[in-house]
Structure formats: structure tokens, C-alpha cells
Coordinates of C-alpha atoms and ligand atoms in Angstrom, one line a residue:
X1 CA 152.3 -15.9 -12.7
X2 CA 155.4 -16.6 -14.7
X3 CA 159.2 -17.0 -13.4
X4 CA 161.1 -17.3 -16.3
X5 CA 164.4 -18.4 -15.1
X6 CA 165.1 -21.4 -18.0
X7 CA 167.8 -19.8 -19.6
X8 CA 170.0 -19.5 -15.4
X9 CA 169.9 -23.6 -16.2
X10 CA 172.2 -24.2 -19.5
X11 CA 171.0 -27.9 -19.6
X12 CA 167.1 -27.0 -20.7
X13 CA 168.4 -25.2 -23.7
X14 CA 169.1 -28.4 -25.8
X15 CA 167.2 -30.3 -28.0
X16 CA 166.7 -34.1 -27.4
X17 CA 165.7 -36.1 -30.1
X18 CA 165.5 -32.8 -32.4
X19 CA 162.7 -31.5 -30.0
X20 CA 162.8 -29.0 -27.3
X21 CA 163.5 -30.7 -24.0
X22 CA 160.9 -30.4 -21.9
X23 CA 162.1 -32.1 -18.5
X24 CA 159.2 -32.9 -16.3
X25 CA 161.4 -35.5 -14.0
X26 CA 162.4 -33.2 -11.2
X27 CA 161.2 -35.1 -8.6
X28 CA 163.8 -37.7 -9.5
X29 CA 166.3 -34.8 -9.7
X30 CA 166.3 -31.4 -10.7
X31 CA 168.8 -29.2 -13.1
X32 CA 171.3 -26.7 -11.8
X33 CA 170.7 -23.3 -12.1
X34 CA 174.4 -21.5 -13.2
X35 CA 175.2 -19.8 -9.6
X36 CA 175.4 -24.0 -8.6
X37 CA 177.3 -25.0 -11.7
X38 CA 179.7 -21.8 -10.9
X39 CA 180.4 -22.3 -7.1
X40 CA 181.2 -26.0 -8.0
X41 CA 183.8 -24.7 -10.2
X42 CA 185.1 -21.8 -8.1
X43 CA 185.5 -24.6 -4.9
X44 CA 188.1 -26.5 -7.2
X45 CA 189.8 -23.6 -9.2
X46 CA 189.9 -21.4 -5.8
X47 CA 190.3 -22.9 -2.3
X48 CA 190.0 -26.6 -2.3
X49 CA 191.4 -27.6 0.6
X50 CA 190.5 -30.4 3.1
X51 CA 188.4 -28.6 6.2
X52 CA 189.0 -28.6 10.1
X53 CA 192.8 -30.2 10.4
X54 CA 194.6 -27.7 8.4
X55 CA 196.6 -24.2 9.9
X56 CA 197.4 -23.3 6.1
X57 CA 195.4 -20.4 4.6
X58 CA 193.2 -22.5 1.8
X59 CA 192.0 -25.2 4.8
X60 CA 191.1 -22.1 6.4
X61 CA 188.8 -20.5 3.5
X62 CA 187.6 -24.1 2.8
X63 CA 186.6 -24.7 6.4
X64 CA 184.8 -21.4 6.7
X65 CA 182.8 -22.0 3.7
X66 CA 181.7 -25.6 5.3
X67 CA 180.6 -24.2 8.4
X68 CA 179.1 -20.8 6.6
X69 CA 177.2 -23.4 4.7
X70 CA 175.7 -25.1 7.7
X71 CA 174.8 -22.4 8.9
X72 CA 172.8 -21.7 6.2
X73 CA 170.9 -25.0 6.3
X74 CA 170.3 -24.0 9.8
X75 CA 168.8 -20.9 9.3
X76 CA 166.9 -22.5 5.7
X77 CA 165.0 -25.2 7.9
X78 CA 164.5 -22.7 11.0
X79 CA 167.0 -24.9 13.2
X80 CA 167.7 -23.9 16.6
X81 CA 171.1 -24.1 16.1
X82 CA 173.7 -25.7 13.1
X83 CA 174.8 -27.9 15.6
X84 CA 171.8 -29.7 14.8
X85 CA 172.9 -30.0 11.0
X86 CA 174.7 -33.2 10.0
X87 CA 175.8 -33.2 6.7
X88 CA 175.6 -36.7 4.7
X89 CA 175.4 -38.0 1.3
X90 CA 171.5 -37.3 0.6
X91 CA 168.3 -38.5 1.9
X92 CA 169.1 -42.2 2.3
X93 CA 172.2 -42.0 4.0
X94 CA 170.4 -39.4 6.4
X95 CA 167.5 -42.2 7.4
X96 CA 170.2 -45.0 7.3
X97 CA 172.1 -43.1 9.9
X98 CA 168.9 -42.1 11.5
X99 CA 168.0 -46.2 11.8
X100 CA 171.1 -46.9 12.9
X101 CA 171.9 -44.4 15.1
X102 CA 168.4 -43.8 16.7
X103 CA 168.2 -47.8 16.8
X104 CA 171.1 -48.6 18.7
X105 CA 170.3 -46.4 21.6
X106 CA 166.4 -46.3 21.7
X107 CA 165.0 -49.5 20.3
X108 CA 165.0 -53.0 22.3
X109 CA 163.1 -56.5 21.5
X110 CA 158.9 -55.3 20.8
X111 CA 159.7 -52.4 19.9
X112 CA 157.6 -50.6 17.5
X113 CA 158.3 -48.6 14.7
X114 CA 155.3 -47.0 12.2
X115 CA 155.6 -45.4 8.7
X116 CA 153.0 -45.3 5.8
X117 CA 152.5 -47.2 2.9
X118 CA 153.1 -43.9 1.1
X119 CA 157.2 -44.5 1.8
X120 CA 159.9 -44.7 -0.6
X121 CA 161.9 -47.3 0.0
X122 CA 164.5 -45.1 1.5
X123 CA 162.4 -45.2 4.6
X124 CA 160.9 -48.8 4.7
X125 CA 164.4 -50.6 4.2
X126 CA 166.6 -49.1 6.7
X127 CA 163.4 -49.7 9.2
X128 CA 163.1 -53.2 8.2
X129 CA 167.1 -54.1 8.7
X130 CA 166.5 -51.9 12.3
X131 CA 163.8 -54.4 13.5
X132 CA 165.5 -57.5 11.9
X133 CA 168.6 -56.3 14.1
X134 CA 166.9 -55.5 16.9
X135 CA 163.9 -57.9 17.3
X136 CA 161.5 -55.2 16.9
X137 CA 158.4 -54.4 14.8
X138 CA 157.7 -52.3 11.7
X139 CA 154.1 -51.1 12.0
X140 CA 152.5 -49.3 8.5
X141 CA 150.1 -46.9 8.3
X142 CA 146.8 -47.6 6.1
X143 CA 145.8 -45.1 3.3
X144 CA 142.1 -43.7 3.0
X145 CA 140.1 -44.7 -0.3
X146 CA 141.5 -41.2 -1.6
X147 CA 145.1 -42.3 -1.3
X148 CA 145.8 -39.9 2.0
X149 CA 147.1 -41.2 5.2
X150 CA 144.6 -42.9 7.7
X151 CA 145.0 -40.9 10.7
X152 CA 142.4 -42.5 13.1
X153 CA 144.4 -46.2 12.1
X154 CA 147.2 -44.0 13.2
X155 CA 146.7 -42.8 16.0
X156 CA 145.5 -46.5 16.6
X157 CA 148.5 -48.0 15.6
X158 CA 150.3 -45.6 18.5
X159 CA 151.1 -47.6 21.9
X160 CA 153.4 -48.1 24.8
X161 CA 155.8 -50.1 22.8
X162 CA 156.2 -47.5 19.4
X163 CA 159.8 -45.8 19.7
X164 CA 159.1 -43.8 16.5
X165 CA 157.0 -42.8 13.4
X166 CA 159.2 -41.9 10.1
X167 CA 157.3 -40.6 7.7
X168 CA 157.3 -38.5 4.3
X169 CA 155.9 -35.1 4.2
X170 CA 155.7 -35.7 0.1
X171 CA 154.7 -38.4 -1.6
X172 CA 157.2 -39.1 -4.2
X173 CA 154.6 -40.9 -6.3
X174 CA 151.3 -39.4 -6.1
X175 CA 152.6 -35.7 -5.2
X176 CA 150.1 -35.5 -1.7
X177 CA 151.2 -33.9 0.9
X178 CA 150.8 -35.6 4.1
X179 CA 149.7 -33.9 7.3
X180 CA 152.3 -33.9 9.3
X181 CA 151.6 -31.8 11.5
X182 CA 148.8 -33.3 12.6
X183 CA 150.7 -36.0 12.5
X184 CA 153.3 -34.9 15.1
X185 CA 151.1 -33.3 17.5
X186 CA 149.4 -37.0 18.0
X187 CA 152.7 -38.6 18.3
X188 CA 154.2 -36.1 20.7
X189 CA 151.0 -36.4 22.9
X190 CA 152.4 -40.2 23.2
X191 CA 155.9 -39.0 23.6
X192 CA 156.8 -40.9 20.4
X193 CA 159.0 -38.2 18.2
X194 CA 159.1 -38.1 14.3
X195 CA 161.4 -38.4 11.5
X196 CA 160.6 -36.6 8.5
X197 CA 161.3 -37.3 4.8
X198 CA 161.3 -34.0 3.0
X199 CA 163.2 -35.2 -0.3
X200 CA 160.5 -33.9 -2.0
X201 CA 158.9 -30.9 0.9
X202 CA 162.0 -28.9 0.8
X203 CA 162.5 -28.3 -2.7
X204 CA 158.8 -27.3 -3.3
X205 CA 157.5 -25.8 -0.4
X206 CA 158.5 -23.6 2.7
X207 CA 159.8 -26.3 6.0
X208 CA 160.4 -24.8 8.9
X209 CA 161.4 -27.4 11.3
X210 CA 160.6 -25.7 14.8
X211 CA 157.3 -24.3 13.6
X212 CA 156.2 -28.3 12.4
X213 CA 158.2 -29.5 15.9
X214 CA 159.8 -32.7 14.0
X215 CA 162.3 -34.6 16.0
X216 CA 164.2 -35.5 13.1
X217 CA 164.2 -34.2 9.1
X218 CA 166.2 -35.6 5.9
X219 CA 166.5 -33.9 2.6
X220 CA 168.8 -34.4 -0.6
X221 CA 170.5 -31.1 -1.9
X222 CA 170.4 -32.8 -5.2
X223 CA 166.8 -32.5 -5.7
X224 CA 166.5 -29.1 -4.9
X225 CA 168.8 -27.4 -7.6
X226 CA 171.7 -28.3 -5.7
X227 CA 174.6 -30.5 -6.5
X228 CA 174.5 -35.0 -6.1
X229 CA 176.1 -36.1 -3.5
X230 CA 175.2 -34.2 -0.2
X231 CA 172.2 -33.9 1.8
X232 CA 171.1 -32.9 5.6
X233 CA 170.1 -35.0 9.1
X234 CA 168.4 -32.7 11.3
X235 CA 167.8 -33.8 14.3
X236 CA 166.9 -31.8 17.8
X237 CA 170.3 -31.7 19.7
X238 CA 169.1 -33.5 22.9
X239 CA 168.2 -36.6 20.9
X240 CA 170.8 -36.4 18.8
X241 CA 173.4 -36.3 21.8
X242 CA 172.1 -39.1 23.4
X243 CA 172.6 -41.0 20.3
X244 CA 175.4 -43.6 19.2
X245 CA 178.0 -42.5 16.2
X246 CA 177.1 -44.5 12.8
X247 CA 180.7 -44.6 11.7
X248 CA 184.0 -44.4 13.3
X249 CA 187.1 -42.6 11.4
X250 CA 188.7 -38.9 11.5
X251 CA 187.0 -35.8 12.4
X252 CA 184.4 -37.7 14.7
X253 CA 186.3 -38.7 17.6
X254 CA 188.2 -36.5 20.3
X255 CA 190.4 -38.5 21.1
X256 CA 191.5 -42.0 19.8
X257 CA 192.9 -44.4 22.6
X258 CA 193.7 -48.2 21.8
X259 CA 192.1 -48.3 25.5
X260 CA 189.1 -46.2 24.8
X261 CA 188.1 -43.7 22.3
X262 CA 186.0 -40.8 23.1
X263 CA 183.7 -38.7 20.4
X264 CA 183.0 -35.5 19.0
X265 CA 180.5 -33.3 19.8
X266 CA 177.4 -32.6 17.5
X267 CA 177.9 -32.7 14.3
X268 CA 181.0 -34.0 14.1
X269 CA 180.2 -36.8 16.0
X270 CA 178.4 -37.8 12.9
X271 CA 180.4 -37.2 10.3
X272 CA 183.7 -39.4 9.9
X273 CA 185.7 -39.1 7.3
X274 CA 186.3 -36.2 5.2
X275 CA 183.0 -34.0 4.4
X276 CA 181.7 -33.3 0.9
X277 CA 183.0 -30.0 1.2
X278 CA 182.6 -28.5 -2.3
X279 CA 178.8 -30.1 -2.3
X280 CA 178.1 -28.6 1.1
X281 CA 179.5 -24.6 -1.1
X282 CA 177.1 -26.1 -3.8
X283 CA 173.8 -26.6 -1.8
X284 CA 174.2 -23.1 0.1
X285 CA 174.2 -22.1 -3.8
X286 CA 171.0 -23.5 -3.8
X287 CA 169.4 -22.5 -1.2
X288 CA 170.6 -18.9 -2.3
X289 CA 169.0 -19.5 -5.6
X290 CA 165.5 -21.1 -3.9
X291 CA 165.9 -17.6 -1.5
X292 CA 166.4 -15.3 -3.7
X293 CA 163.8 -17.0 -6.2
X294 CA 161.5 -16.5 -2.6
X295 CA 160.1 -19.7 -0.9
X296 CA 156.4 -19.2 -0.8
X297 CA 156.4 -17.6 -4.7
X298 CA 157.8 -21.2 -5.6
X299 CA 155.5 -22.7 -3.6
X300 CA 152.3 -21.1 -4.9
X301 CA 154.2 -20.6 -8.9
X302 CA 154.1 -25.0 -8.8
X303 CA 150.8 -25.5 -7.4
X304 CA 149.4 -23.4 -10.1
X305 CA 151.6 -25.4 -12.2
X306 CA 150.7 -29.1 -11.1
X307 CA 147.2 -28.0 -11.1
X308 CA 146.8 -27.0 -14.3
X309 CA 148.4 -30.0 -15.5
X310 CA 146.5 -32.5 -13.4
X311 CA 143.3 -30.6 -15.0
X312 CA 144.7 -31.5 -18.3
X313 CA 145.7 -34.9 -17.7
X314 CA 141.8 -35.6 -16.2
X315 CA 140.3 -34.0 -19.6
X316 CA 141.9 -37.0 -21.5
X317 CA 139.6 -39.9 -22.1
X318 CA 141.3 -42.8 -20.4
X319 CA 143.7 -41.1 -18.0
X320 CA 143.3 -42.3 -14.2
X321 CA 145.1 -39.4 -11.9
X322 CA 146.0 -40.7 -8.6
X323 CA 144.7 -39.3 -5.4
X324 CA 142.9 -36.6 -7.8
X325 CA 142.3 -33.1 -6.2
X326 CA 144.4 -33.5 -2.9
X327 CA 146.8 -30.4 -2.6
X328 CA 150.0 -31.5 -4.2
X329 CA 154.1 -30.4 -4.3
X330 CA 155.6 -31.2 -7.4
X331 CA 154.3 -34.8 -8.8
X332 CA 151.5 -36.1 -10.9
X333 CA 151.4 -39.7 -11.4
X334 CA 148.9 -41.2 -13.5
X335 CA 148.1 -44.5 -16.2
X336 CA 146.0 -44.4 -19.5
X337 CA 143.8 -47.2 -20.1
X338 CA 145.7 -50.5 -20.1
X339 CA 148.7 -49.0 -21.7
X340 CA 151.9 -49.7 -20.1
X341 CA 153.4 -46.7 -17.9
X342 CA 156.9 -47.8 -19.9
X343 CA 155.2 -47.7 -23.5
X344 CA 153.6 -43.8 -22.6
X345 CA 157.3 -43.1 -21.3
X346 CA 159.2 -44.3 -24.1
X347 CA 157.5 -42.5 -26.6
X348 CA 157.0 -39.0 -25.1
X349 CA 160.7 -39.3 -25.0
X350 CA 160.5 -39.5 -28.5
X351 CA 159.3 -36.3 -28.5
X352 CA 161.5 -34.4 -26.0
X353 CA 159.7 -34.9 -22.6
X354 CA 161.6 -36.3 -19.7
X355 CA 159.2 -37.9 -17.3
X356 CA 159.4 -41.1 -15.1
X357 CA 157.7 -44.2 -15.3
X358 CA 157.6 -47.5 -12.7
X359 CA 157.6 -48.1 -9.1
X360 CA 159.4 -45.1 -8.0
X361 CA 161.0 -47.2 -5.5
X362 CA 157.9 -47.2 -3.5
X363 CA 156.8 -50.9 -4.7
X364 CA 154.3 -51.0 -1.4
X365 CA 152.3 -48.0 -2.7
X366 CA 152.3 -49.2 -6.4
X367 CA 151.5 -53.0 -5.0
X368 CA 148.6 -51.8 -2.9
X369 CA 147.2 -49.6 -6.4
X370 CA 147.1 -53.3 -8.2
X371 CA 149.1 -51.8 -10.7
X372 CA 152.6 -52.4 -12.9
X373 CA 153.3 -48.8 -12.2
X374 CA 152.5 -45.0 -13.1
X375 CA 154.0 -42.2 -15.7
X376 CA 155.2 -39.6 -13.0
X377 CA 155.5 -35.9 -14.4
X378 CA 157.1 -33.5 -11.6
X379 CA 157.7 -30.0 -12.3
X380 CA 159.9 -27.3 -10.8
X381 CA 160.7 -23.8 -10.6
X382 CA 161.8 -23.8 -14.1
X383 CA 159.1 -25.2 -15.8
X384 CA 156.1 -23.4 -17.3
X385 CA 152.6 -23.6 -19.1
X386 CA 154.1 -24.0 -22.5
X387 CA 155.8 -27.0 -21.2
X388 CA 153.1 -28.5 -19.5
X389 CA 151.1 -27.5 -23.0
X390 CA 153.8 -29.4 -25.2
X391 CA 153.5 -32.3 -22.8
X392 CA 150.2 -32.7 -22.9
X393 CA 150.1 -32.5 -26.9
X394 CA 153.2 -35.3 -26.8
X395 CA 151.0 -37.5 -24.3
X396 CA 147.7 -37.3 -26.8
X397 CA 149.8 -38.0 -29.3
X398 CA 151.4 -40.9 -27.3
X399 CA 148.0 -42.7 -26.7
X400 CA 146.6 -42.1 -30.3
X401 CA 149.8 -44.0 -31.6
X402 CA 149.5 -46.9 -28.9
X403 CA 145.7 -47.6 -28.7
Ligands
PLP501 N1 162.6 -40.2 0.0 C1 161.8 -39.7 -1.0 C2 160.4 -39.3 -0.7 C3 162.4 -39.6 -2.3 O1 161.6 -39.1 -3.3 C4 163.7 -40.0 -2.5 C5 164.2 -40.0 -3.9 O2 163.5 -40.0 -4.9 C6 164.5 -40.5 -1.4 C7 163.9 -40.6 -0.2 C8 165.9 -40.9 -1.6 O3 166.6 -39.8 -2.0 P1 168.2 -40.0 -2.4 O4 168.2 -41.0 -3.5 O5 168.6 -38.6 -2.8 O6 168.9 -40.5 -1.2

């Protein structure tokens, strides 16, 4: 299977360094596809107005295409209703609010808090200011010999005292996909609910967040062909109305008292200040482009990708692969010999390809691999053999001039 859809992205038709670009560093962020690129520009040359407050005709449009757009997240992540949709700025503004949000109302002194030692740091830091505030614990998840998540030490972990597990459905590094909803099921039979980290789930594979039952589930629009800037809090309503605001200003109160103020309801209640608007028209862009491209095509059109090029990473003398042959989304990190993951990154740029090398802000993982770091290649819908090919030709080459 093929889907040739490079030329829709205007970006991969340059040259970099006189070679073809071949940009393998999606899981960091991923190109726009022209629909994107034109519904940012139509948002400022057509109807930008500010949303909600306004009678006039453009605040009308404008607010329409806000709410049209949650509506659309809604109905892309199988949300009982957009109510349950909070727009923020991407992934780690989703968890902070989460942390915060979540913290203030449901966690007390002993408290217990799991993730794995899979996380980006996106979920371990706003965990570790939570407990710091609040007295309470941050419990971690173990990893099996093959780099999965320990479910037994799980479910061990589980007690009385744990007020929620926040964990990613992708790795970010190593490409695995956790089970989560095994995962889930042994947290709800504790009543303990779960937050999700999809930044790297939703762009690659279909996330349906009543069929998986998740409590809570953050994404960024920016790595899923959509613009920087925005992303999404899910959360099921009944938490989420029980919950504290995380910031005070316009649009999330009801009314504003010097004696007492009183809130929104969901979303709104989570969103002060004015929205990202025009990102919120660009990311129901992208999820137009990731519908029409079809969910599950993508979805099988990468694994046959990733696949094929963890196969041709293995067949190079000297290449480790992490957690080799676990079903991956996206990512492939791996290390040659003693060669620095920098050195290998340096010069396939050289040569045109784009790939990322270092911690990937997930310094537990790479700390627990007694290593400096990985090369991380991470395709997406617009990639293809021949790039994966040229890659693997640019990486040979790499080693032959380093060792
Ligand atoms: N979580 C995971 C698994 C990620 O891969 C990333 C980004 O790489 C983040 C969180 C943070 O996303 P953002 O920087 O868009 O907030």
C-alpha cells in the first residue's frame, strides 16, 4: 500500500543541504498538509473575530467555527458530548490543567498517584509539582525486560490511597504502544480513573475514548497535521464538573462579584482568556484531512511503514532497536555501537534526513536504558518506502564514516 499525498504538504518538496528532504521527525511534529496551511489563512483574511462576546456578524462566523470545531473533536475522539472538550494550548498545558485541576479537588496528604517510566516529561513534572503541593506520592510503574509496561507491579502498585494513574498510550521514545485498556479496566475495578497521553495515539492510530472508557485524554493538534499552538482535555463531564477552574479571567466565570464570583459551565469553565480560535479552524482541518485520508488506512499504511524500517535498521551490524518486535505507532529509536546518537544525527542531516536524537524529554526511560540517548526516526502519513530506503542508505553511510 502506497498513499502518496507528499506533494498536499509544500514543505517536503525542498531540498536541504542539496538533498531531498526526507523528514523522519514527526513524532516531534508533523508538516501541514495545504487544506491546514489554507484554513489558517482564510481565518485571518475572512472572519477573524474574537468569539462568544460579540453581536456583530464576523464574532458571529468566528464563534460558530469554534464551536463547529469542538464539535468535531467530539465526534473524532467518540465523546459523549463537546461539552467534554476543553480546548488548550497542546498536550502539556492539557496534563498541567489536569494536575492542577484534578489535584485541587481530589488529592489530600498520602495520596497516591502512578505513571510509568515510559512518560514524557509532560506527565512526570506536573505530577511531581502536584505531590510536592499536596503532600502526596508519585508512584511509577516498572517496565518488563522487553521495555513494555509491568502490569502485575501495576496492578500491585494499585491501593486505597491511589487517586489516579496517568499514563501514555504511545511511547514517544521507543514507539510501543501500551495496553491501556487493560490498563483501565484494572484501575476502574479499584475505582481509580485514568488520564491518557495520546500525543502520539491520536495522530497514528484510531482513539475512541468511550470504547477505551478513559477518564481523562490529552493530545496536541500540532502533531497530528494540525497547526502549533492548540490541543484538547477530554475529560468525562461528571469529573470534570466536580473539578476546580485552573485559571481565572473572561469567558470562564458567570458572573464576577468583588464578593463572590461564580463559574462557567463545561468548557468554558476551563478556558479563560480568549481561545486560539483560528488554531481550533486549523485542527478541524486536520482532522478533515486524517478523515478523509481514513483512520484505520493510516493506521495499518504506518505500521507497514515502521515495520519495514525497524527490519532494516536490525539487518545493520551494530544497530540495537529498542523494545524490538512490540507492535509500534510511529517511532523507532535505536543506537549503533558506541557511536553517539548526536554524531549519527548530525550527519544524516548532512544528507537530508530529519530525525531526532537525545532524551526525548523522557530522561527516566533513557536513564533506566544506561544510555546517553537514542536516534528516534518517526514516520507519518506522508512518508514512504523510498524514504525509509534513502534513510537507511544515509544511516550506512553515517556509520561507515564514524567507525
Ligand atoms: N506527551 C508525549 C507522549 C509527547 O510525545 C509529547 C511531545 O513530544 C508531549 C506529551 C508534549 O506535547 P506538547 O509539547 O505538544 O505539549
Amino acid at each position: 500500500m502506497e498513499i502518496m499525498l507528499e506533494n498536499l504538504f509544500p514543505i517536503l518538496t525542498q531540498q536541504i543541504h542539496g538533498k531531498k528532504l526526507v523528514y523522519l521527525d514527526n513524532a516531534a511534529t508533523t508538516q501541514k498538509p495545504v487544506a491546514v496551511i489554507e484554513a489558517l489563512n482564510n481565518a485571518y483574511t475572512s472572519w477573524n473575530a474574537n468569539v462568544h462576546r460579540g453581536v456583530h456578524y464576523l464574532s458571529q462566523v468566528a464563534t460558530r467555527h469554534h464551536e463547529e470545531a469542538r464539535q468535531k473533536v467530539a465526534d473524532f475522539l467518540g465523546a459523549k458530548s463537546s461539552d467534554e472538550i476543553i480546548f488548550t494550548k497542546g498536550t502539556t498545558d492539557s496534563i498541567n490543567m489536569l494536575a492542577f485541576s484534578f489535584g485541587e479537588r481530589f488529592v489530600h496528604e498520602g495520596d497516591e498517584i502512578i505513571v510509568s517510566y515510559l512518560e514524557h516529561h509532560s506527565n512526570i513534572v506536573p505530577w511531581q509539582m502536584l505531590c510536592e503541593r499536596k503532600k502526596a506520592i508519585l508512584r511509577v510503574i516498572p517496565l518488563r525486560d522487553d521495555l513494555s509496561v509491568d502490569i502485575e507491579a501495576f496492578e500491585s502498585l494499585l491501593s486505597t490511597k491511589t487517586r489516579l494513574i496517568s499514563i501514555a498510550h504511545v511511547s514517544n521514545v521507543l514507539g510501543i504502544i501500551n495496553p491501556i485498556r487493560q490498563i483501565i479496566q484494572i484501575a476502574h475495578r479499584h475505582n481509580v480513573p485514568v488520564s491518557i497521553d495520546a500525543a502520539q495515539s491520536v495522530p497514528h492510530i484510531p482513539v475512541n475514548v468511550q470504547e477505551l472508557d478513559c477518564d481523562f485524554l490529552s493530545f496536541s493538534a500540532h502533531k497530528m497535521y494540525g497547526p502549533t499552538g492548540i490541543g484538547v482535555l477530554y475529560g468525562k463531564q461528571e469529573l470534570l464538573n466536580q473539578m476546580v477552574p485552573y485559571q481565572g479571567g473572561g469567558e470562564m466565570i458567570n458572573h464576577v462579584r468583588f464578593e463572590q464570583t461564580t463559574y462557567n459551565t463545561l468548557p468554558y469553565k476551563f478556558e479563560a482568556g480568549t481561545p486560539d480560535f483560528v488554531g481550533s479552524y486549523g485542527l478541524a482541518a486536520a482532522i478533515d484531512f486524517i478523515n478523509q485520508t481514513g483512520r484505520d488506512k493510516i493506521a495499518r499504511y504506518e505500521e507497514e511503514l515502521t515495520t519495514y524500517m525497524e527490519q532494516q535498521l536490525a539487518a545493520i551490524d551494530d544497530v540495537v532497536v529498542y523494545a524490538a518486535g512490540q507492535p509500534k505507532a510511529g517511532a523507532v529509536s535505536f543506537n549503533v555501537g558506541n557511536i553517539h546518537p548526536f554524531d549519527i544525527g548530525t550527519l544524516l542531516d548532512q544528507q537530508g534526513i530529519a530525525v531526532r536524537t537525545g532524551h526525548h524529554c523522557a530522561e527516566p526511560l533513557i536513564d533506566y536504558l544506561h544510555i546517553p540517548g537514542t536516534v528516534r526516526a518517526s514516520v507519518a502519513v506522508y512518508n514512504n518506502k523510498s524514504d525509509i530506503d534513502l534513510f537507511i542508505s544515509a544511516l550506512k553511510k553515517s556509520i561507515s564514516m564514524l567507525s
